Tab-separated table of C-alpha atoms in Angstrom:
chain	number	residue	atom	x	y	z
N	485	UNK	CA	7.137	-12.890	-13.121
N	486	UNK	CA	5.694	-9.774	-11.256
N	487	UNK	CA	7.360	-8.706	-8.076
N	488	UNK	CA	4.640	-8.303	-5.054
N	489	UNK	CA	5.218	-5.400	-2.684
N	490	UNK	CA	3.720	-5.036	0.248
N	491	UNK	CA	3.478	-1.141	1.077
N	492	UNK	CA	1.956	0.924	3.896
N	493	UNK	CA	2.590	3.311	6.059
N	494	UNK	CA	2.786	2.615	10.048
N	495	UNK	CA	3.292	4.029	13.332
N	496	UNK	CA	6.187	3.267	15.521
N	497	UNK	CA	4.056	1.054	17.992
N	498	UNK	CA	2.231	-0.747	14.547
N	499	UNK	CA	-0.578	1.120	14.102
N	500	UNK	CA	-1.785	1.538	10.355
N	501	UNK	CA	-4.407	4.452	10.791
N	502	UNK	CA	-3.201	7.161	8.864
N	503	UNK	CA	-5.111	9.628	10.628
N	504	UNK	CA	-3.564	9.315	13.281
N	505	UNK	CA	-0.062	10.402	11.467
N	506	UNK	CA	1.789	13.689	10.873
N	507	UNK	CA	0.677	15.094	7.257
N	508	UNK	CA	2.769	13.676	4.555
N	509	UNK	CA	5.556	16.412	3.171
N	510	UNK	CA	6.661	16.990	-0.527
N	511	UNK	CA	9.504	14.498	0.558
N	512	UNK	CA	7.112	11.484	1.713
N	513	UNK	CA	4.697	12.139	-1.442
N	514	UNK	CA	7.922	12.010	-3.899
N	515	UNK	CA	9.150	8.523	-2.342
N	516	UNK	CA	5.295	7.510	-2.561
N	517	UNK	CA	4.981	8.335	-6.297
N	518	UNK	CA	7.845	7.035	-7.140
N	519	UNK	CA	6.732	3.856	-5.639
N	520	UNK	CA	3.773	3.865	-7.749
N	521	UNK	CA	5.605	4.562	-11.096
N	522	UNK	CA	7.275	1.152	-10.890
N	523	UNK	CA	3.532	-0.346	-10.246
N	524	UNK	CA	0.541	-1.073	-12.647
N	525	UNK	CA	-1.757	-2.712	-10.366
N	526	UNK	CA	-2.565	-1.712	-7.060
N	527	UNK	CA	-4.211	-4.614	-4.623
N	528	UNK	CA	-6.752	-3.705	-2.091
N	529	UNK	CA	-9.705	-4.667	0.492
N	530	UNK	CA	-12.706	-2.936	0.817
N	531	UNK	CA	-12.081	-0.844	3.471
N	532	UNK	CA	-8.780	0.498	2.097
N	533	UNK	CA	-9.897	1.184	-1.040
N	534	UNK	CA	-12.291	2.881	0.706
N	535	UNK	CA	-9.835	5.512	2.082
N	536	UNK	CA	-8.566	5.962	-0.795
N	537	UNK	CA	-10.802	6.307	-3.388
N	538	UNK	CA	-12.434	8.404	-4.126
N	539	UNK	CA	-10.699	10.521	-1.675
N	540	UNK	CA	-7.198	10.649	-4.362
N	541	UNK	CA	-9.328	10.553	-7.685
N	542	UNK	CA	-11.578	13.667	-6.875
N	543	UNK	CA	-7.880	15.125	-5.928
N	544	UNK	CA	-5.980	13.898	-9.380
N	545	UNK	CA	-9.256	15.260	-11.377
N	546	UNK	CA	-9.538	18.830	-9.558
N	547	UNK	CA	-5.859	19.712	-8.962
N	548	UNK	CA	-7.080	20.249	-4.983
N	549	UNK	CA	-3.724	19.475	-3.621
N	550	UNK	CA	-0.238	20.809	-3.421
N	551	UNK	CA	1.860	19.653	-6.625
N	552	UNK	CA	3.181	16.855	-5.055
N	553	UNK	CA	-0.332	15.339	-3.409
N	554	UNK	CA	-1.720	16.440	-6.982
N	555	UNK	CA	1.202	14.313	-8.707
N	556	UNK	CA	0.531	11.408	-6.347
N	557	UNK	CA	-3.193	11.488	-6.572
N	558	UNK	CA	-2.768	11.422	-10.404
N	559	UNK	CA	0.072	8.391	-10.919
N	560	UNK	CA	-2.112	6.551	-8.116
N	561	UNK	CA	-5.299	7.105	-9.417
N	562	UNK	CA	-4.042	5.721	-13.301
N	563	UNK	CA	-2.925	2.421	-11.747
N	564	UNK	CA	-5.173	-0.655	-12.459
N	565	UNK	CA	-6.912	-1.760	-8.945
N	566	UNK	CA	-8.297	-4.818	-7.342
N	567	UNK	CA	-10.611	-5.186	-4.649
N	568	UNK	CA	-10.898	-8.480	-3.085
N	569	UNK	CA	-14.576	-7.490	-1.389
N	570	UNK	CA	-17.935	-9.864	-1.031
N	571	UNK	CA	-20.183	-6.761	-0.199
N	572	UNK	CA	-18.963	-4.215	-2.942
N	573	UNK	CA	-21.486	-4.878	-5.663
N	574	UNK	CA	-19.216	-2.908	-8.562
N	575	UNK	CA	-16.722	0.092	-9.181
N	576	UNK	CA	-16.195	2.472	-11.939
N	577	UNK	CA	-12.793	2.997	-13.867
N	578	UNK	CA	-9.863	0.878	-14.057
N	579	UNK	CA	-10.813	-0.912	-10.925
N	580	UNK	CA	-11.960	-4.864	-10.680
N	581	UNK	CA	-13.809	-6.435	-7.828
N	582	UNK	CA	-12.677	-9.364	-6.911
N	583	UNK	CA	-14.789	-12.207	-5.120
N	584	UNK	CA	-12.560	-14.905	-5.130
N	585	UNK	CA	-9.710	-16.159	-3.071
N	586	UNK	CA	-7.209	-13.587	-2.813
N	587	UNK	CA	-4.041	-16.316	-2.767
N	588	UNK	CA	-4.591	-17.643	-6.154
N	589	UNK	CA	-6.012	-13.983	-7.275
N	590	UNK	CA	-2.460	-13.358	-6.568
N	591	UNK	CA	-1.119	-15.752	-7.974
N	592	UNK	CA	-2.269	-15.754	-11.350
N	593	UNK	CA	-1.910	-11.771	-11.008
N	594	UNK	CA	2.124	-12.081	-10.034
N	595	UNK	CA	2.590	-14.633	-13.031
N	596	UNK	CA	0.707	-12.321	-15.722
N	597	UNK	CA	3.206	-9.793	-17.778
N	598	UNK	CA	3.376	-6.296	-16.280
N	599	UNK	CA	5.328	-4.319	-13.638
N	600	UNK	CA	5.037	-4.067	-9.877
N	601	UNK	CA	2.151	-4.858	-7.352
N	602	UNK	CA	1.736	-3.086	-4.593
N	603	UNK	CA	-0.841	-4.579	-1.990
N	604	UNK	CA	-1.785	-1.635	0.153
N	605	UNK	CA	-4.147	-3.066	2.447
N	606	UNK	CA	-4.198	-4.916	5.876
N	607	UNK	CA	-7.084	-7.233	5.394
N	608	UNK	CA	-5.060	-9.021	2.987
N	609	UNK	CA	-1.389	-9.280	4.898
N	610	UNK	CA	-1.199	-12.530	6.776
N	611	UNK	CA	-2.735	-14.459	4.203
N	612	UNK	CA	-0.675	-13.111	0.863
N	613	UNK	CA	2.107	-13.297	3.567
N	614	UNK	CA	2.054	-16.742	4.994
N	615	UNK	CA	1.238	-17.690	1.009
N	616	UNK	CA	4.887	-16.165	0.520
N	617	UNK	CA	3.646	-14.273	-1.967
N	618	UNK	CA	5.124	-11.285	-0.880
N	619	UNK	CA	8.531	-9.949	-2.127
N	620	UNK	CA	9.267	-7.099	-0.846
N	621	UNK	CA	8.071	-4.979	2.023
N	622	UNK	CA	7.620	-1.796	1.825
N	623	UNK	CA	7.217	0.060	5.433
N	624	UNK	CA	7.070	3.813	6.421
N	625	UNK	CA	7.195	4.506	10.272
N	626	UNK	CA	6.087	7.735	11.006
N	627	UNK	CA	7.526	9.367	14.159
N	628	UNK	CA	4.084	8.810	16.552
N	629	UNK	CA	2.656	6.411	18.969
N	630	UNK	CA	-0.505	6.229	18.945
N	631	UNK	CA	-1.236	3.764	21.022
N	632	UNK	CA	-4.789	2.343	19.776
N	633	UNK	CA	-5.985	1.666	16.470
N	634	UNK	CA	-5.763	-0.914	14.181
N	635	UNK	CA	-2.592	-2.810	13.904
N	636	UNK	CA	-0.869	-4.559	11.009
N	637	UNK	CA	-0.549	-7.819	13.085
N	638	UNK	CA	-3.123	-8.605	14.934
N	639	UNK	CA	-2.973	-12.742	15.304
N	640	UNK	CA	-3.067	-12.710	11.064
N	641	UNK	CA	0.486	-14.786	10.866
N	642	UNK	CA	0.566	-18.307	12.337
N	643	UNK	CA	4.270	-18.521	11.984
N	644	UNK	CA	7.210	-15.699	12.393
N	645	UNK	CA	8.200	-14.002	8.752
N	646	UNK	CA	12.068	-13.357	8.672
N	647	UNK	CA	12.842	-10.256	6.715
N	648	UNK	CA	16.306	-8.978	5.500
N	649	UNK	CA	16.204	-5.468	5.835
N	650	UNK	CA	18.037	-4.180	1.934
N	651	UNK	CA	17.379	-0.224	2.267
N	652	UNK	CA	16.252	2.662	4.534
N	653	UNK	CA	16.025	6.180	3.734
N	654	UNK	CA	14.855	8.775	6.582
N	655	UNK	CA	13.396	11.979	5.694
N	656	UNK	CA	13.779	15.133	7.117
N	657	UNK	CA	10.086	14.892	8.976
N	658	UNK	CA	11.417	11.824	10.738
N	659	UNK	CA	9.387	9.408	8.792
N	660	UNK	CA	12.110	6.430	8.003
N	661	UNK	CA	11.331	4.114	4.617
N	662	UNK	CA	12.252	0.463	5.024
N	663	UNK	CA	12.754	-2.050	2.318
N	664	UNK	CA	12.809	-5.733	2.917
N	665	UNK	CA	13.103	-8.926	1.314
N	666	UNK	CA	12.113	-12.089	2.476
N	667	UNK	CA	15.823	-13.896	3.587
């Protein structure tokens, strides 16, 4: 069976809006790409994906970036995506829109052969959470409070998730990487 990661990138007071972040070093974009190695499908709402693409794929097909945002716009933009969306009509490349419910999505997803999935959205959290099917979770604080903005919990959970906290790494821009597991 698949493993499910949850991954994203947050603020020290929970916000999710990476604009509101420092810019991402060589460091952060090596831990990020690695991340995405060990993954061959990539899970996502409308509104992430939306960030992302085609922000990454017009950087993995013109080189635009520094190596490292090149290397992580290219291993992120070969990974299969889903969308779970009811307004996005269709996509082009190796992306699938998705219509139906995103629990059993999942779960016929996790039980399929493959590596990783990484869910990289906040639509999607309390419900793939409170499912349990999430493995791992996957968390980079950046060193900022922001103070406004969107927030990863926002009345989504209707009970408390306990995590076991199984690695951290901190980087040298103060950004600290937290792995946990569900205990």
């Amino acid at each position: 069976m698949r493993k499910v990661i949850y991954a994203i990138n947050i603020s020290i007071d929970g916000c999710v809006d990476h604009t509101r972040f420092t810019k991402a070093d060589e460091e952060l974009f090596d831990y990020l790409t690695s991340h995405m190695q060990d993954t061959d499908l990539g899970v996502y709402g409308r509104k992430m994906y939306g960030l992302m693409f085609p922000y990454w794929a017009d950087v993995a097909k013109n080189q635009s970036g520094t190596r490292w945002e090149n290397e992580f716009a290219q291993t992120i933009t070969e990974v299969d995506k889903v969308v779970f969306s009811r307004s996005l009509d269709s996509i082009e490349g190796n992306t699938v829109v998705v219509r139906t419910d995103p629990v059993a999505e999942l779960l016929k997803l996790k039980q399929a052969p493959g590596k990783n999935i990484s869910v990289d959205t906040v639509s999607l959290f309390g419900q793939l959470a409170q499912a349990g099917l999430i493995d791992e979770y996957h968390f980079v604080v950046h060193p900022v409070i922001v103070g406004r903005g969107t927030r990863l919990v926002e009345g989504s959970l209707t009970e408390r998730l306990q995590l076991k906290l199984v690695e951290s790494r901190v980087f040298k821009s103060g950004c600290i990487a937290l792995k946990y597991v569900k205990s």
